[in-house]
Amino acid sequence: MCWSVLAKDLDKYNGDSLLFQPFTDEEWEKYPFAVDEKLKWFRDAKLGLFFHVGISALGKVDIGWSRHTHKLPDPGQGHIPDEVYDGWAKEIRMEDFCADEWIDLAIAGGFKYVVIITKHHDGFNMWDTAYSDYKITNSPMARDYLGELIDACHRKNMPVGLYYSQRDWTHPDYEPVDVNDSVQITDTLCYMTKDGKPSHAGENHHKYISYMHNSVLELMEKYGKIDILWWDSAWWGGMYKADMWDSWTIEEKVRQKQPHIIINNRASLPGDFDTPEGRIGFVQRNRLWETCMPLGNEWAWTGNGIKPFKLVLDQFIHAVCGDGNYLLSIGCMPNGKIATEETESILKLGEWLKKYGHTVYGTRSGPWNPCAFGGSVYKDDTVYVHIVKRPEDGTVKLPLADHIVKSVECLTETKAITNIENNKLIINVPDTSFDDIIIKITMSQTVEVTNEGIDL
């Protein structure tokens, strides 16, 4: 849930130090970023589906965090006793799971890639790994859930990302912070040794690093092409650091195995893209980013309700207008089926995208930066203005600067009246309910947008 930034630029973000990880120029230049041609598909995709699925489905609770014991440096405790939570590994069946149905749903929903949980913080492996007995193929399900999903993605030409949590609260050797020689630093999530020196790992943690590296490389070798590696141990003000995972070594090996892969920034390295979580990122035109957001009130399925469609669409539009992607998380019920309410929401989004997908896919953040009413995107000589909320005075005023307008058209059923006054495009928004009003503006030449854009 953080952004990677150059240390020299940190002040300009005026952000929470927990969320912005600073890097020196040397560290930034050293990092082997994926080149633009490998990033283009991701930048064009805009919308991904996140499968948050694990043994937690048995208890209708959120994945990982509901387990009572959270090993350092993770704070807090979950509400489910360890023996109950871990015991679900002996009960999970997912008897109605069908990988093709899940990927067909993603396609119908207009999603352009999926990301799949392979192992969350609870340590349970959702694939037939050779490095642990704590895995899905030793459960009553006795199927390689992950392998089936990846195969379905490959058959249907759906790019696939794998989520892997470096955190593991059930592995006996996991100890990124030595519990016998650690004191929490006041008002932080970080630790130091009892004599005031920087914290260090427990004596067996090197064994865990070996296990983790072997597991990740197995994923890279066993299942064919993998498009995204999605780590999940973010900076969080220094709570997690790259040496806890030997991040440089494992990422180098991953890129050797999967040269086209893109990797997020949650291994305390710069990463190819930023990962705001549970919030929409700010506009960034010179670096990839992806907001991840649960469709429900928790990341995994719990049966506790889902977000209104209007809110999902608003969040999606704001992410796209900020030049980011939107990764929407769903889970599954204990029987392996995706719940009806989640299915219906996804299909409704797909219906919207059948009509208006051309106004988001393959676009870039437009000349006017996102704000309360919505935002803008562009492609070639065309700008699309998305209005998801009516301004109090009912008007959106867009300074045209050097842009010369050839034509203006409202694409949605809910219409807005437009006119040009004093080199501004004035959009009068009707006082009625609507999901999104889309204005298509055709310019006289190819649109050019600066990194800063125009604030409204």
CSV table of C-alpha atoms in Angstrom, one decimal:
chain,number,residue,atom,x,y,z
A,1,MET,CA,0.0,0.0,0.0
A,2,CYS,CA,2.8,2.4,-0.9
A,3,TRP,CA,4.4,4.5,-3.5
A,4,SER,CA,8.1,4.3,-4.5
A,5,VAL,CA,9.7,7.7,-4.9
A,6,LEU,CA,13.1,9.3,-5.3
A,7,ALA,CA,14.3,10.5,-1.9
A,8,LYS,CA,15.1,13.9,-3.4
A,9,ASP,CA,11.5,14.3,-4.5
A,10,LEU,CA,9.9,13.1,-1.2
A,11,ASP,CA,9.0,16.6,0.1
A,12,LYS,CA,6.8,17.4,-2.9
A,13,TYR,CA,4.4,14.6,-2.1
A,14,ASN,CA,3.6,15.9,1.4
A,15,GLY,CA,2.4,12.4,2.2
A,16,ASP,CA,2.3,9.9,5.0
A,17,SER,CA,5.9,8.6,5.6
A,18,LEU,CA,4.4,5.1,6.1
A,19,LEU,CA,3.2,5.1,2.5
A,20,PHE,CA,6.1,6.6,0.5
A,21,GLN,CA,9.3,4.6,0.3
A,22,PRO,CA,12.3,6.8,-0.6
A,23,PHE,CA,15.1,5.5,-2.8
A,24,THR,CA,18.4,7.1,-3.6
A,25,ASP,CA,19.3,8.0,-7.2
A,26,GLU,CA,21.7,5.1,-7.2
A,27,GLU,CA,19.2,2.6,-6.0
A,28,TRP,CA,16.6,3.8,-8.6
A,29,GLU,CA,19.1,3.6,-11.4
A,30,LYS,CA,20.3,0.2,-10.4
A,31,TYR,CA,16.8,-1.3,-10.4
A,32,PRO,CA,16.0,-3.3,-13.6
A,33,PHE,CA,12.7,-1.7,-14.6
A,34,ALA,CA,10.7,-3.5,-17.3
A,35,VAL,CA,11.0,-1.5,-20.5
A,36,ASP,CA,8.0,0.4,-21.9
A,37,GLU,CA,7.2,-2.2,-24.6
A,38,LYS,CA,6.7,-4.8,-21.8
A,39,LEU,CA,4.6,-2.4,-19.8
A,40,LYS,CA,2.2,-1.2,-22.6
A,41,TRP,CA,-0.3,-4.0,-22.3
A,42,PHE,CA,-0.7,-3.4,-18.5
A,43,ARG,CA,-1.0,0.4,-19.0
A,44,ASP,CA,-3.7,-0.3,-21.7
A,45,ALA,CA,-5.6,-2.9,-19.7
A,46,LYS,CA,-7.0,-0.6,-17.0
A,47,LEU,CA,-9.0,-3.3,-15.2
A,48,GLY,CA,-7.9,-6.4,-13.4
A,49,LEU,CA,-9.7,-9.0,-11.3
A,50,PHE,CA,-8.1,-10.2,-8.0
A,51,PHE,CA,-9.0,-13.7,-6.7
A,52,HIS,CA,-8.7,-13.5,-2.9
A,53,VAL,CA,-9.3,-17.2,-2.2
A,54,GLY,CA,-7.9,-19.5,0.5
A,55,ILE,CA,-9.0,-21.7,3.5
A,56,SER,CA,-10.6,-18.6,5.1
A,57,ALA,CA,-13.7,-19.3,2.9
A,58,LEU,CA,-14.6,-22.1,5.3
A,59,GLY,CA,-15.2,-19.6,8.1
A,60,LYS,CA,-16.6,-16.8,6.0
A,61,VAL,CA,-13.9,-14.5,7.3
A,62,ASP,CA,-11.2,-12.4,5.7
A,63,ILE,CA,-8.1,-14.2,4.4
A,64,GLY,CA,-5.0,-14.3,6.6
A,65,TRP,CA,-5.9,-11.4,9.0
A,66,SER,CA,-8.6,-13.3,10.8
A,67,ARG,CA,-6.1,-15.8,12.1
A,68,HIS,CA,-5.2,-15.1,15.8
A,69,THR,CA,-1.4,-15.1,15.6
A,70,HIS,CA,0.4,-12.5,13.5
A,71,LYS,CA,4.1,-12.9,13.8
A,72,LEU,CA,6.4,-9.8,14.1
A,73,PRO,CA,6.6,-7.3,12.8
A,74,ASP,CA,2.9,-7.5,12.0
A,75,PRO,CA,0.9,-6.1,14.9
A,76,GLY,CA,-2.4,-7.2,16.3
A,77,GLN,CA,-4.3,-10.4,16.5
A,78,GLY,CA,-7.1,-12.0,14.6
A,79,HIS,CA,-10.4,-13.2,16.1
A,80,ILE,CA,-10.2,-16.8,15.0
A,81,PRO,CA,-8.1,-19.2,17.1
A,82,ASP,CA,-5.1,-20.6,15.2
A,83,GLU,CA,-6.2,-24.2,15.6
A,84,VAL,CA,-9.6,-23.4,14.1
A,85,TYR,CA,-8.3,-21.3,11.2
A,86,ASP,CA,-5.5,-23.7,10.4
A,87,GLY,CA,-7.9,-26.6,10.7
A,88,TRP,CA,-9.8,-25.4,7.7
A,89,ALA,CA,-6.9,-26.8,5.6
A,90,LYS,CA,-8.3,-30.3,6.4
A,91,GLU,CA,-11.8,-29.3,5.4
A,92,ILE,CA,-11.6,-27.2,2.2
A,93,ARG,CA,-13.3,-29.0,-0.7
A,94,MET,CA,-14.4,-26.3,-3.2
A,95,GLU,CA,-16.3,-29.1,-4.9
A,96,ASP,CA,-18.0,-26.9,-7.4
A,97,PHE,CA,-14.9,-24.9,-8.4
A,98,CYS,CA,-14.6,-24.5,-12.2
A,99,ALA,CA,-11.6,-22.5,-13.4
A,100,ASP,CA,-13.2,-21.9,-16.9
A,101,GLU,CA,-16.3,-20.4,-15.2
A,102,TRP,CA,-14.1,-17.9,-13.2
A,103,ILE,CA,-12.1,-16.8,-16.2
A,104,ASP,CA,-15.2,-16.6,-18.4
A,105,LEU,CA,-16.8,-14.3,-15.8
A,106,ALA,CA,-13.7,-12.1,-15.8
A,107,ILE,CA,-13.9,-11.9,-19.6
A,108,ALA,CA,-17.6,-11.1,-19.4
A,109,GLY,CA,-16.9,-8.4,-16.8
A,110,GLY,CA,-14.5,-6.6,-19.2
A,111,PHE,CA,-11.4,-7.5,-17.1
A,112,LYS,CA,-8.1,-7.6,-19.0
A,113,TYR,CA,-6.0,-9.5,-16.5
A,114,VAL,CA,-6.4,-11.5,-13.3
A,115,VAL,CA,-4.2,-11.8,-10.2
A,116,ILE,CA,-4.4,-15.0,-8.1
A,117,ILE,CA,-3.5,-15.5,-4.5
A,118,THR,CA,-1.0,-18.3,-4.3
A,119,LYS,CA,-0.1,-17.9,-0.6
A,120,HIS,CA,-1.4,-15.3,1.8
A,121,HIS,CA,0.1,-14.5,5.3
A,122,ASP,CA,-1.5,-17.6,6.7
A,123,GLY,CA,1.0,-19.7,4.8
A,124,PHE,CA,-1.4,-22.0,3.1
A,125,ASN,CA,-0.2,-22.8,-0.5
A,126,MET,CA,-3.0,-22.9,-3.1
A,127,TRP,CA,-0.9,-25.0,-5.5
A,128,ASP,CA,0.8,-28.4,-5.6
A,129,THR,CA,4.2,-27.1,-4.3
A,130,ALA,CA,7.1,-29.5,-3.8
A,131,TYR,CA,8.3,-27.4,-0.8
A,132,SER,CA,5.5,-27.7,1.7
A,133,ASP,CA,2.9,-30.2,2.8
A,134,TYR,CA,0.6,-27.3,3.8
A,135,LYS,CA,-1.1,-27.1,0.5
A,136,ILE,CA,-4.3,-27.4,-1.4
A,137,THR,CA,-3.5,-30.8,-2.9
A,138,ASN,CA,-3.3,-32.3,0.6
A,139,SER,CA,-6.8,-31.0,1.4
A,140,PRO,CA,-10.0,-32.8,0.7
A,141,MET,CA,-10.1,-30.8,-2.5
A,142,ALA,CA,-7.0,-32.6,-3.7
A,143,ARG,CA,-6.7,-30.5,-6.9
A,144,ASP,CA,-4.2,-28.0,-8.1
A,145,TYR,CA,-6.5,-25.0,-7.9
A,146,LEU,CA,-3.8,-22.6,-9.1
A,147,GLY,CA,-2.7,-24.8,-12.0
A,148,GLU,CA,-6.3,-25.1,-13.2
A,149,LEU,CA,-6.8,-21.3,-13.1
A,150,ILE,CA,-3.6,-20.5,-14.9
A,151,ASP,CA,-4.3,-23.1,-17.6
A,152,ALA,CA,-7.8,-21.5,-18.1
A,153,CYS,CA,-6.1,-18.1,-18.4
A,154,HIS,CA,-3.7,-19.4,-21.0
A,155,ARG,CA,-6.5,-21.1,-23.0
A,156,LYS,CA,-8.5,-17.9,-23.1
A,157,ASN,CA,-5.6,-15.5,-23.6
A,158,MET,CA,-6.1,-13.8,-20.3
A,159,PRO,CA,-2.9,-12.3,-18.8
A,160,VAL,CA,-2.2,-13.8,-15.4
A,161,GLY,CA,-0.5,-12.4,-12.3
A,162,LEU,CA,0.5,-14.3,-9.2
A,163,TYR,CA,0.2,-12.8,-5.7
A,164,TYR,CA,2.8,-14.2,-3.2
A,165,SER,CA,3.0,-13.0,0.3
A,166,GLN,CA,6.5,-13.0,1.7
A,167,ARG,CA,4.9,-13.0,5.2
A,168,ASP,CA,4.1,-16.5,6.6
A,169,TRP,CA,2.7,-16.8,10.1
A,170,THR,CA,2.7,-20.6,10.1
A,171,HIS,CA,6.2,-21.4,8.8
A,172,PRO,CA,8.5,-22.4,11.7
A,173,ASP,CA,11.5,-20.6,10.4
A,174,TYR,CA,9.8,-17.3,9.5
A,175,GLU,CA,11.3,-14.6,11.8
A,176,PRO,CA,12.2,-11.4,9.9
A,177,VAL,CA,12.5,-9.7,13.3
A,178,ASP,CA,14.2,-11.7,16.1
A,179,VAL,CA,11.5,-12.1,18.7
A,180,ASN,CA,14.1,-12.7,21.4
A,181,ASP,CA,16.0,-9.5,20.9
A,182,SER,CA,13.5,-6.9,19.6
A,183,VAL,CA,11.9,-3.8,21.0
A,184,GLN,CA,9.3,-1.8,19.1
A,185,ILE,CA,10.4,1.7,18.3
A,186,THR,CA,7.8,4.1,19.8
A,187,ASP,CA,5.1,5.4,17.5
A,188,THR,CA,6.3,3.2,14.6
A,189,LEU,CA,5.8,-0.3,13.2
A,190,CYS,CA,9.6,-0.8,13.3
A,191,TYR,CA,11.9,-2.6,15.7
A,192,MET,CA,15.4,-2.3,17.1
A,193,THR,CA,17.4,-4.6,19.3
A,194,LYS,CA,17.3,-4.4,23.0
A,195,ASP,CA,20.7,-2.6,23.0
A,196,GLY,CA,19.4,0.0,20.5
A,197,LYS,CA,21.0,-1.3,17.3
A,198,PRO,CA,19.0,-2.0,14.1
A,199,SER,CA,16.8,-5.1,14.3
A,200,HIS,CA,17.9,-8.3,12.8
A,201,ALA,CA,16.3,-11.6,11.7
A,202,GLY,CA,16.0,-14.7,13.9
A,203,GLU,CA,18.7,-17.3,13.5
A,204,ASN,CA,16.6,-19.6,11.3
A,205,HIS,CA,15.1,-17.0,9.1
A,206,HIS,CA,17.7,-17.7,6.4
A,207,LYS,CA,15.9,-21.1,6.0
A,208,TYR,CA,12.6,-19.4,5.4
A,209,ILE,CA,14.2,-17.1,2.7
A,210,SER,CA,15.5,-20.3,1.0
A,211,TYR,CA,12.0,-21.8,1.2
A,212,MET,CA,10.4,-18.6,-0.1
A,213,HIS,CA,12.8,-18.3,-3.0
A,214,ASN,CA,12.3,-22.0,-4.0
A,215,SER,CA,8.5,-21.6,-3.9
A,216,VAL,CA,8.5,-18.4,-6.0
A,217,LEU,CA,10.9,-19.9,-8.6
A,218,GLU,CA,8.7,-23.0,-8.7
A,219,LEU,CA,5.8,-20.8,-9.6
A,220,MET,CA,7.8,-19.2,-12.3
A,221,GLU,CA,9.0,-22.5,-13.8
A,222,LYS,CA,5.9,-24.8,-13.4
A,223,TYR,CA,3.0,-22.9,-15.0
A,224,GLY,CA,4.2,-21.4,-18.2
A,225,LYS,CA,4.0,-17.6,-18.9
A,226,ILE,CA,3.3,-15.4,-15.8
A,227,ASP,CA,2.7,-11.8,-16.6
A,228,ILE,CA,2.8,-10.2,-13.1
A,229,LEU,CA,4.5,-11.0,-9.8
A,230,TRP,CA,2.4,-9.3,-7.0
A,231,TRP,CA,4.4,-9.2,-3.7
A,232,ASP,CA,2.7,-8.2,-0.5
A,233,SER,CA,5.1,-7.0,2.2
A,234,ALA,CA,5.1,-3.2,1.7
A,235,TRP,CA,7.5,-0.7,3.1
A,236,TRP,CA,5.1,0.8,5.7
A,237,GLY,CA,7.6,3.2,7.1
A,238,GLY,CA,10.5,0.7,7.3
A,239,MET,CA,8.4,-2.1,8.8
A,240,TYR,CA,9.6,-4.4,6.0
A,241,LYS,CA,12.9,-4.1,4.2
A,242,ALA,CA,14.5,-5.7,1.1
A,243,ASP,CA,17.0,-7.7,3.1
A,244,MET,CA,14.3,-9.5,5.0
A,245,TRP,CA,13.6,-11.4,1.7
A,246,ASP,CA,16.9,-11.0,-0.2
A,247,SER,CA,14.6,-9.2,-2.6
A,248,TRP,CA,17.3,-8.2,-5.2
A,249,THR,CA,18.4,-11.9,-5.6
A,250,ILE,CA,14.9,-13.3,-6.0
A,251,GLU,CA,13.7,-10.6,-8.4
A,252,GLU,CA,16.7,-11.0,-10.6
A,253,LYS,CA,16.0,-14.8,-10.8
A,254,VAL,CA,12.3,-14.2,-11.5
A,255,ARG,CA,13.1,-11.9,-14.4
A,256,GLN,CA,15.5,-14.5,-15.8
A,257,LYS,CA,12.8,-17.1,-15.7
A,258,GLN,CA,10.1,-14.8,-17.0
A,259,PRO,CA,11.8,-12.0,-19.0
A,260,HIS,CA,8.6,-10.2,-19.9
A,261,ILE,CA,7.2,-10.1,-16.3
A,262,ILE,CA,6.3,-6.9,-14.4
A,263,ILE,CA,6.7,-6.8,-10.6
A,264,ASN,CA,5.1,-4.5,-8.1
A,265,ASN,CA,6.8,-2.5,-5.4
A,266,ARG,CA,6.0,-4.5,-2.3
A,267,ALA,CA,9.4,-6.1,-1.8
A,268,SER,CA,11.0,-2.9,-0.7
A,269,LEU,CA,12.5,-2.3,-4.1
A,270,PRO,CA,11.3,0.4,-6.6
A,271,GLY,CA,9.2,-2.1,-8.6
A,272,ASP,CA,7.6,-1.5,-12.0
A,273,PHE,CA,4.4,-0.1,-10.5
A,274,ASP,CA,3.0,1.4,-7.3
A,275,THR,CA,0.2,-0.2,-5.3
A,276,PRO,CA,-2.2,2.1,-3.4
A,277,GLU,CA,-4.6,-0.1,-1.5
A,278,GLY,CA,-8.1,0.6,-0.5
A,279,ARG,CA,-7.8,4.1,-1.9
A,280,ILE,CA,-7.5,5.7,-5.3
A,281,GLY,CA,-4.0,6.8,-6.2
A,282,PHE,CA,-3.1,10.3,-7.2
A,283,VAL,CA,-2.5,11.1,-10.9
A,284,GLN,CA,0.8,9.8,-12.1
A,285,ARG,CA,1.6,10.0,-15.8
A,286,ASN,CA,5.2,9.0,-15.6
A,287,ARG,CA,4.9,5.8,-13.5
A,288,LEU,CA,2.6,2.9,-13.6
A,289,TRP,CA,0.2,2.4,-10.6
A,290,GLU,CA,-2.7,0.2,-9.7
A,291,THR,CA,-5.3,0.6,-7.0
A,292,CYS,CA,-6.5,-2.6,-5.4
A,293,MET,CA,-9.9,-2.6,-3.9
A,294,PRO,CA,-12.3,-5.2,-2.5
A,295,LEU,CA,-15.7,-5.6,-4.1
A,296,GLY,CA,-17.0,-6.7,-0.7
A,297,ASN,CA,-16.4,-5.3,2.8
A,298,GLU,CA,-13.5,-7.6,3.1
A,299,TRP,CA,-10.9,-8.9,0.6
A,300,ALA,CA,-12.1,-12.5,0.5
A,301,TRP,CA,-15.7,-13.6,0.4
A,302,THR,CA,-17.5,-13.4,3.7
A,303,GLY,CA,-21.1,-12.9,2.7
A,304,ASN,CA,-21.2,-9.5,4.4
A,305,GLY,CA,-22.4,-7.5,1.4
A,306,ILE,CA,-20.6,-5.7,-1.5
A,307,LYS,CA,-20.1,-2.2,-2.6
A,308,PRO,CA,-22.8,-0.5,-4.7
A,309,PHE,CA,-22.1,-0.6,-8.4
A,310,LYS,CA,-22.1,3.2,-8.6
A,311,LEU,CA,-19.2,3.3,-6.1
A,312,VAL,CA,-17.2,0.7,-8.0
A,313,LEU,CA,-17.7,2.5,-11.3
A,314,ASP,CA,-16.7,5.9,-9.6
A,315,GLN,CA,-13.5,4.3,-8.2
A,316,PHE,CA,-12.6,2.7,-11.6
A,317,ILE,CA,-13.2,6.0,-13.5
A,318,HIS,CA,-11.0,8.0,-11.0
A,319,ALA,CA,-8.2,5.4,-11.3
A,320,VAL,CA,-8.2,5.4,-15.1
A,321,CYS,CA,-8.4,9.2,-15.2
A,322,GLY,CA,-5.3,9.3,-13.0
A,323,ASP,CA,-3.5,7.1,-15.4
A,324,GLY,CA,-3.8,4.1,-13.2
A,325,ASN,CA,-5.3,0.6,-13.2
A,326,TYR,CA,-8.1,-0.7,-11.0
A,327,LEU,CA,-7.7,-4.2,-9.5
A,328,LEU,CA,-11.0,-5.4,-8.0
A,329,SER,CA,-11.0,-8.2,-5.5
A,330,ILE,CA,-13.5,-11.0,-5.1
A,331,GLY,CA,-13.5,-14.3,-3.3
A,332,CYS,CA,-15.5,-17.5,-3.5
A,333,MET,CA,-17.8,-19.4,-1.3
A,334,PRO,CA,-16.7,-22.7,0.4
A,335,ASN,CA,-18.2,-24.7,-2.5
A,336,GLY,CA,-15.9,-22.9,-4.9
A,337,LYS,CA,-18.6,-20.9,-6.6
A,338,ILE,CA,-18.5,-17.1,-6.9
A,339,ALA,CA,-21.4,-15.6,-5.0
A,340,THR,CA,-24.5,-14.4,-7.0
A,341,GLU,CA,-24.2,-10.8,-5.8
A,342,GLU,CA,-20.5,-10.6,-6.9
A,343,THR,CA,-21.3,-12.2,-10.2
A,344,GLU,CA,-24.1,-9.8,-10.9
A,345,SER,CA,-22.0,-6.8,-10.1
A,346,ILE,CA,-19.2,-8.0,-12.4
A,347,LEU,CA,-21.6,-8.7,-15.2
A,348,LYS,CA,-23.1,-5.2,-14.8
A,349,LEU,CA,-19.7,-3.7,-15.1
A,350,GLY,CA,-19.2,-5.8,-18.2
A,351,GLU,CA,-22.4,-4.5,-19.8
A,352,TRP,CA,-21.2,-0.9,-19.1
A,353,LEU,CA,-17.9,-1.7,-20.7
A,354,LYS,CA,-19.5,-3.2,-23.8
A,355,LYS,CA,-21.0,0.3,-24.4
A,356,TYR,CA,-18.2,2.5,-23.2
A,357,GLY,CA,-15.0,0.4,-23.0
A,358,HIS,CA,-13.5,2.4,-25.8
A,359,THR,CA,-13.5,5.4,-23.6
A,360,VAL,CA,-11.2,3.8,-21.0
A,361,TYR,CA,-9.2,0.9,-22.5
A,362,GLY,CA,-5.9,2.0,-24.1
A,363,THR,CA,-6.3,5.6,-23.0
A,364,ARG,CA,-4.0,7.9,-21.0
A,365,SER,CA,-4.8,10.5,-18.4
A,366,GLY,CA,-6.3,13.5,-20.1
A,367,PRO,CA,-5.4,17.2,-20.0
A,368,TRP,CA,-7.7,17.9,-17.0
A,369,ASN,CA,-6.7,16.2,-13.8
A,370,PRO,CA,-9.2,14.0,-11.8
A,371,CYS,CA,-11.3,15.9,-9.2
A,372,ALA,CA,-14.6,15.4,-7.4
A,373,PHE,CA,-16.7,15.3,-10.5
A,374,GLY,CA,-14.6,12.7,-12.3
A,375,GLY,CA,-11.8,13.3,-14.8
A,376,SER,CA,-10.6,12.9,-18.4
A,377,VAL,CA,-8.6,10.5,-20.6
A,378,TYR,CA,-7.4,10.8,-24.2
A,379,LYS,CA,-6.4,8.7,-27.2
A,380,ASP,CA,-4.9,10.2,-30.3
A,381,ASP,CA,-7.0,13.3,-31.1
A,382,THR,CA,-9.9,12.4,-28.8
A,383,VAL,CA,-10.6,13.3,-25.2
A,384,TYR,CA,-13.3,11.6,-23.1
A,385,VAL,CA,-14.5,13.5,-20.1
A,386,HIS,CA,-16.1,11.2,-17.5
A,387,ILE,CA,-18.5,12.9,-15.0
A,388,VAL,CA,-19.5,10.6,-12.2
A,389,LYS,CA,-20.7,13.3,-9.8
A,390,ARG,CA,-22.7,16.4,-10.4
A,391,PRO,CA,-20.9,19.6,-9.2
A,392,GLU,CA,-22.9,21.7,-6.8
A,393,ASP,CA,-23.5,24.4,-9.4
A,394,GLY,CA,-24.2,21.9,-12.1
A,395,THR,CA,-21.4,23.0,-14.4
A,396,VAL,CA,-18.0,21.6,-15.3
A,397,LYS,CA,-15.7,24.2,-16.8
A,398,LEU,CA,-12.7,22.9,-18.7
A,399,PRO,CA,-10.0,25.5,-19.9
A,400,LEU,CA,-9.0,24.6,-23.4
A,401,ALA,CA,-5.6,26.2,-23.4
A,402,ASP,CA,-4.0,25.5,-26.8
A,403,HIS,CA,-6.5,22.8,-27.7
A,404,ILE,CA,-8.7,23.6,-30.7
A,405,VAL,CA,-12.1,21.7,-30.6
A,406,LYS,CA,-13.5,20.2,-33.8
A,407,SER,CA,-16.6,18.6,-32.2
A,408,VAL,CA,-18.3,17.8,-28.9
A,409,GLU,CA,-20.7,14.9,-28.4
A,410,CYS,CA,-22.4,13.3,-25.3
A,411,LEU,CA,-22.2,9.5,-25.6
A,412,THR,CA,-24.3,8.4,-22.7
A,413,GLU,CA,-28.1,8.1,-22.4
A,414,THR,CA,-28.0,10.8,-19.7
A,415,LYS,CA,-27.3,13.9,-21.7
A,416,ALA,CA,-25.4,17.1,-20.8
A,417,ILE,CA,-25.5,20.4,-22.7
A,418,THR,CA,-22.2,21.8,-23.8
A,419,ASN,CA,-20.9,25.1,-25.2
A,420,ILE,CA,-17.6,26.9,-25.5
A,421,GLU,CA,-17.2,30.3,-23.9
A,422,ASN,CA,-14.0,32.3,-23.3
A,423,ASN,CA,-11.9,29.4,-24.5
A,424,LYS,CA,-13.5,27.1,-21.9
A,425,LEU,CA,-15.7,24.1,-22.6
A,426,ILE,CA,-18.8,24.4,-20.4
A,427,ILE,CA,-20.7,21.2,-19.5
A,428,ASN,CA,-24.1,21.7,-17.9
A,429,VAL,CA,-24.9,18.5,-15.9
A,430,PRO,CA,-28.5,17.7,-15.5
A,431,ASP,CA,-30.0,17.4,-12.0
A,432,THR,CA,-30.8,13.7,-12.2
A,433,SER,CA,-29.4,10.4,-11.1
A,434,PHE,CA,-26.7,8.8,-13.4
A,435,ASP,CA,-23.8,6.5,-13.3
A,436,ASP,CA,-21.5,8.3,-15.7
A,437,ILE,CA,-21.9,11.0,-18.2
A,438,ILE,CA,-19.3,10.8,-21.0
A,439,ILE,CA,-18.4,13.7,-23.2
A,440,LYS,CA,-16.4,13.0,-26.4
A,441,ILE,CA,-14.3,15.9,-27.5
A,442,THR,CA,-12.5,15.7,-30.9
A,443,MET,CA,-9.6,18.0,-31.2
A,444,SER,CA,-8.0,19.4,-34.4
A,445,GLN,CA,-4.8,17.5,-33.8
A,446,THR,CA,-3.2,14.8,-31.6
A,447,VAL,CA,-3.7,15.7,-27.9
A,448,GLU,CA,-0.5,16.4,-25.9
A,449,VAL,CA,-0.6,16.3,-22.1
A,450,THR,CA,2.1,17.4,-19.7
A,451,ASN,CA,3.0,15.3,-16.6
A,452,GLU,CA,1.4,17.9,-14.4
A,453,GLY,CA,-1.8,18.2,-16.4
A,454,ILE,CA,-4.4,21.0,-15.6
A,455,ASP,CA,-5.9,21.2,-12.1
A,456,LEU,CA,-9.5,22.3,-12.0
